[in-house]
Amino acid sequence: MKELKEQFQTIDEYIRSFPAEVQRELEKMRKTIQEVAPEATEAIRYQMPTFRLNEKNLVHFAAFKNHIGFYPIPSGIEAFKKELLPYKQGKGSVQFPLDKPVPYELLKKIVRFRVAETMKESKSGY
């Protein structure tokens, strides 16, 4: 796990801090999110790569020793509970083991869900 003492300013800096094989996976995750949410902006929040939409956090991701954590906020986990059953989960997170393929099609569905949810929240004023 990365030490939180290192303060990243950009997602590029964050990704460069990992070994090459992890960098490839992080870049692929980043590009997948960009593809589904091209209007989202990149940021670092909680020292993790974050995509924001309408000034709200859309999703976060982070690399750890044995997995990549994906954080689509609790609603994103809840909405895809069945599909995420094979993976270790927390209230608003899921862990994709580094030794197994990341389910990018599922990741796209979750990001689409979060985009729709965030747009709805923005229109309703939440």
PDB file of C-alpha atoms in Angstrom:
ATOM      1  CA  MET A   1       0.000   0.000   0.000  1.00  0.00           C
ATOM      2  CA  LYS A   2       1.243   3.481  -0.821  1.00  0.00           C
ATOM      3  CA  GLU A   3       2.118   5.764   2.016  1.00  0.00           C
ATOM      4  CA  LEU A   4      -0.299   8.647   2.271  1.00  0.00           C
ATOM      5  CA  LYS A   5       2.631  10.975   2.999  1.00  0.00           C
ATOM      6  CA  GLU A   6       3.214  11.208  -0.746  1.00  0.00           C
ATOM      7  CA  GLN A   7       0.972  13.993  -1.996  1.00  0.00           C
ATOM      8  CA  PHE A   8      -0.098  13.502  -5.601  1.00  0.00           C
ATOM      9  CA  GLN A   9      -1.258  16.448  -7.678  1.00  0.00           C
ATOM     10  CA  THR A  10      -2.349  14.545 -10.780  1.00  0.00           C
ATOM     11  CA  ILE A  11      -3.505  11.090 -11.801  1.00  0.00           C
ATOM     12  CA  ASP A  12      -0.380  10.816 -13.966  1.00  0.00           C
ATOM     13  CA  GLU A  13       1.832  11.302 -10.885  1.00  0.00           C
ATOM     14  CA  TYR A  14      -0.192   8.724  -8.986  1.00  0.00           C
ATOM     15  CA  ILE A  15       0.038   6.118 -11.747  1.00  0.00           C
ATOM     16  CA  ARG A  16       3.792   6.688 -12.266  1.00  0.00           C
ATOM     17  CA  SER A  17       4.414   5.794  -8.624  1.00  0.00           C
ATOM     18  CA  PHE A  18       3.595   2.107  -9.261  1.00  0.00           C
ATOM     19  CA  PRO A  19       5.418  -0.755 -11.011  1.00  0.00           C
ATOM     20  CA  ALA A  20       4.882  -1.031 -14.793  1.00  0.00           C
ATOM     21  CA  GLU A  21       2.357  -3.876 -14.670  1.00  0.00           C
ATOM     22  CA  VAL A  22       0.187  -1.992 -12.154  1.00  0.00           C
ATOM     23  CA  GLN A  23       0.559   1.223 -14.188  1.00  0.00           C
ATOM     24  CA  ARG A  24      -0.880  -0.587 -17.235  1.00  0.00           C
ATOM     25  CA  GLU A  25      -3.940  -1.691 -15.255  1.00  0.00           C
ATOM     26  CA  LEU A  26      -4.452   1.768 -13.737  1.00  0.00           C
ATOM     27  CA  GLU A  27      -4.198   3.398 -17.177  1.00  0.00           C
ATOM     28  CA  LYS A  28      -6.701   0.925 -18.593  1.00  0.00           C
ATOM     29  CA  MET A  29      -9.095   1.697 -15.741  1.00  0.00           C
ATOM     30  CA  ARG A  30      -8.623   5.423 -16.318  1.00  0.00           C
ATOM     31  CA  LYS A  31      -9.279   5.102 -20.067  1.00  0.00           C
ATOM     32  CA  THR A  32     -12.357   2.945 -19.455  1.00  0.00           C
ATOM     33  CA  ILE A  33     -13.833   5.590 -17.138  1.00  0.00           C
ATOM     34  CA  GLN A  34     -12.961   8.380 -19.614  1.00  0.00           C
ATOM     35  CA  GLU A  35     -14.647   6.442 -22.419  1.00  0.00           C
ATOM     36  CA  VAL A  36     -17.910   6.112 -20.471  1.00  0.00           C
ATOM     37  CA  ALA A  37     -17.804   9.553 -18.835  1.00  0.00           C
ATOM     38  CA  PRO A  38     -15.940  11.837 -21.273  1.00  0.00           C
ATOM     39  CA  GLU A  39     -17.378  14.969 -19.629  1.00  0.00           C
ATOM     40  CA  ALA A  40     -15.973  14.002 -16.222  1.00  0.00           C
ATOM     41  CA  THR A  41     -12.866  15.797 -14.986  1.00  0.00           C
ATOM     42  CA  GLU A  42      -9.838  14.240 -13.339  1.00  0.00           C
ATOM     43  CA  ALA A  43      -8.780  15.076  -9.820  1.00  0.00           C
ATOM     44  CA  ILE A  44      -7.006  13.670  -6.808  1.00  0.00           C
ATOM     45  CA  ARG A  45      -9.311  13.276  -3.809  1.00  0.00           C
ATOM     46  CA  TYR A  46      -8.359  11.401  -0.644  1.00  0.00           C
ATOM     47  CA  GLN A  47      -4.997  10.874  -2.432  1.00  0.00           C
ATOM     48  CA  MET A  48      -6.749   8.663  -5.021  1.00  0.00           C
ATOM     49  CA  PRO A  49      -7.436   9.178  -8.721  1.00  0.00           C
ATOM     50  CA  THR A  50     -10.955  10.559  -8.924  1.00  0.00           C
ATOM     51  CA  PHE A  51     -13.343  11.441 -11.699  1.00  0.00           C
ATOM     52  CA  ARG A  52     -15.742  14.294 -10.966  1.00  0.00           C
ATOM     53  CA  LEU A  53     -18.935  15.284 -12.708  1.00  0.00           C
ATOM     54  CA  ASN A  54     -20.929  18.441 -11.993  1.00  0.00           C
ATOM     55  CA  GLU A  55     -18.610  19.183  -9.060  1.00  0.00           C
ATOM     56  CA  LYS A  56     -19.404  15.812  -7.439  1.00  0.00           C
ATOM     57  CA  ASN A  57     -17.155  12.783  -7.048  1.00  0.00           C
ATOM     58  CA  LEU A  58     -18.217  10.204  -9.622  1.00  0.00           C
ATOM     59  CA  VAL A  59     -15.773   7.334  -8.921  1.00  0.00           C
ATOM     60  CA  HIS A  60     -12.352   6.829  -7.353  1.00  0.00           C
ATOM     61  CA  PHE A  61      -9.781   4.092  -7.881  1.00  0.00           C
ATOM     62  CA  ALA A  62      -6.517   3.159  -6.189  1.00  0.00           C
ATOM     63  CA  ALA A  63      -3.820   0.510  -6.360  1.00  0.00           C
ATOM     64  CA  PHE A  64      -2.748  -1.582  -3.409  1.00  0.00           C
ATOM     65  CA  LYS A  65      -0.317  -4.444  -2.952  1.00  0.00           C
ATOM     66  CA  ASN A  66      -2.668  -7.183  -4.189  1.00  0.00           C
ATOM     67  CA  HIS A  67      -5.644  -5.396  -5.732  1.00  0.00           C
ATOM     68  CA  ILE A  68      -7.063  -2.329  -7.373  1.00  0.00           C
ATOM     69  CA  GLY A  69      -9.779  -0.692  -5.339  1.00  0.00           C
ATOM     70  CA  PHE A  70     -12.710   0.828  -7.189  1.00  0.00           C
ATOM     71  CA  TYR A  71     -14.960   3.235  -5.298  1.00  0.00           C
ATOM     72  CA  PRO A  72     -18.257   4.041  -7.036  1.00  0.00           C
ATOM     73  CA  ILE A  73     -19.881   5.239  -3.792  1.00  0.00           C
ATOM     74  CA  PRO A  74     -22.269   2.880  -1.944  1.00  0.00           C
ATOM     75  CA  SER A  75     -25.071   3.217  -4.502  1.00  0.00           C
ATOM     76  CA  GLY A  76     -22.780   1.979  -7.286  1.00  0.00           C
ATOM     77  CA  ILE A  77     -21.933  -1.136  -5.286  1.00  0.00           C
ATOM     78  CA  GLU A  78     -25.529  -1.742  -4.216  1.00  0.00           C
ATOM     79  CA  ALA A  79     -26.891  -1.471  -7.776  1.00  0.00           C
ATOM     80  CA  PHE A  80     -24.513  -4.189  -9.025  1.00  0.00           C
ATOM     81  CA  LYS A  81     -24.476  -6.389  -5.924  1.00  0.00           C
ATOM     82  CA  LYS A  82     -25.029  -9.665  -7.828  1.00  0.00           C
ATOM     83  CA  GLU A  83     -22.389  -9.001 -10.485  1.00  0.00           C
ATOM     84  CA  LEU A  84     -19.885  -7.977  -7.799  1.00  0.00           C
ATOM     85  CA  LEU A  85     -20.396 -11.086  -5.637  1.00  0.00           C
ATOM     86  CA  PRO A  86     -17.101 -12.712  -6.753  1.00  0.00           C
ATOM     87  CA  TYR A  87     -15.131  -9.730  -5.407  1.00  0.00           C
ATOM     88  CA  LYS A  88     -14.324  -8.535  -1.922  1.00  0.00           C
ATOM     89  CA  GLN A  89     -16.445  -5.469  -1.145  1.00  0.00           C
ATOM     90  CA  GLY A  90     -16.886  -2.714   1.362  1.00  0.00           C
ATOM     91  CA  LYS A  91     -19.783  -0.304   1.760  1.00  0.00           C
ATOM     92  CA  GLY A  92     -18.720   1.809  -1.231  1.00  0.00           C
ATOM     93  CA  SER A  93     -15.823  -0.177  -2.641  1.00  0.00           C
ATOM     94  CA  VAL A  94     -14.839  -3.312  -4.487  1.00  0.00           C
ATOM     95  CA  GLN A  95     -11.436  -4.966  -4.782  1.00  0.00           C
ATOM     96  CA  PHE A  96     -10.233  -6.359  -8.107  1.00  0.00           C
ATOM     97  CA  PRO A  97      -7.288  -8.731  -7.462  1.00  0.00           C
ATOM     98  CA  LEU A  98      -4.162  -7.902  -9.463  1.00  0.00           C
ATOM     99  CA  ASP A  99      -3.712 -11.557 -10.411  1.00  0.00           C
ATOM    100  CA  LYS A 100      -7.102 -11.749 -12.173  1.00  0.00           C
ATOM    101  CA  PRO A 101      -8.571  -9.772 -15.084  1.00  0.00           C
ATOM    102  CA  VAL A 102     -10.514  -6.638 -14.146  1.00  0.00           C
ATOM    103  CA  PRO A 103     -14.150  -6.955 -15.349  1.00  0.00           C
ATOM    104  CA  TYR A 104     -14.051  -3.865 -17.568  1.00  0.00           C
ATOM    105  CA  GLU A 105     -17.532  -4.387 -19.039  1.00  0.00           C
ATOM    106  CA  LEU A 106     -18.955  -4.405 -15.507  1.00  0.00           C
ATOM    107  CA  LEU A 107     -16.850  -1.359 -14.655  1.00  0.00           C
ATOM    108  CA  LYS A 108     -18.406   0.457 -17.639  1.00  0.00           C
ATOM    109  CA  LYS A 109     -21.933  -0.406 -16.435  1.00  0.00           C
ATOM    110  CA  ILE A 110     -21.158   0.900 -12.954  1.00  0.00           C
ATOM    111  CA  VAL A 111     -19.689   4.149 -14.296  1.00  0.00           C
ATOM    112  CA  ARG A 112     -22.734   4.642 -16.586  1.00  0.00           C
ATOM    113  CA  PHE A 113     -24.966   4.118 -13.555  1.00  0.00           C
ATOM    114  CA  ARG A 114     -22.976   6.677 -11.538  1.00  0.00           C
ATOM    115  CA  VAL A 115     -23.096   9.204 -14.419  1.00  0.00           C
ATOM    116  CA  ALA A 116     -26.897   8.892 -14.620  1.00  0.00           C
ATOM    117  CA  GLU A 117     -27.208   9.108 -10.839  1.00  0.00           C
ATOM    118  CA  THR A 118     -24.939  12.161 -10.632  1.00  0.00           C
ATOM    119  CA  MET A 119     -26.800  13.939 -13.456  1.00  0.00           C
ATOM    120  CA  LYS A 120     -30.123  13.242 -11.713  1.00  0.00           C
ATOM    121  CA  GLU A 121     -28.751  14.545  -8.391  1.00  0.00           C
ATOM    122  CA  SER A 122     -27.486  17.689 -10.113  1.00  0.00           C
ATOM    123  CA  LYS A 123     -30.879  18.386 -11.674  1.00  0.00           C
ATOM    124  CA  SER A 124     -32.712  17.843  -8.399  1.00  0.00           C
ATOM    125  CA  GLY A 125     -30.288  20.054  -6.461  1.00  0.00           C
ATOM    126  CA  TYR A 126     -28.798  17.438  -4.088  1.00  0.00           C
TER     127      TYR A 126
END
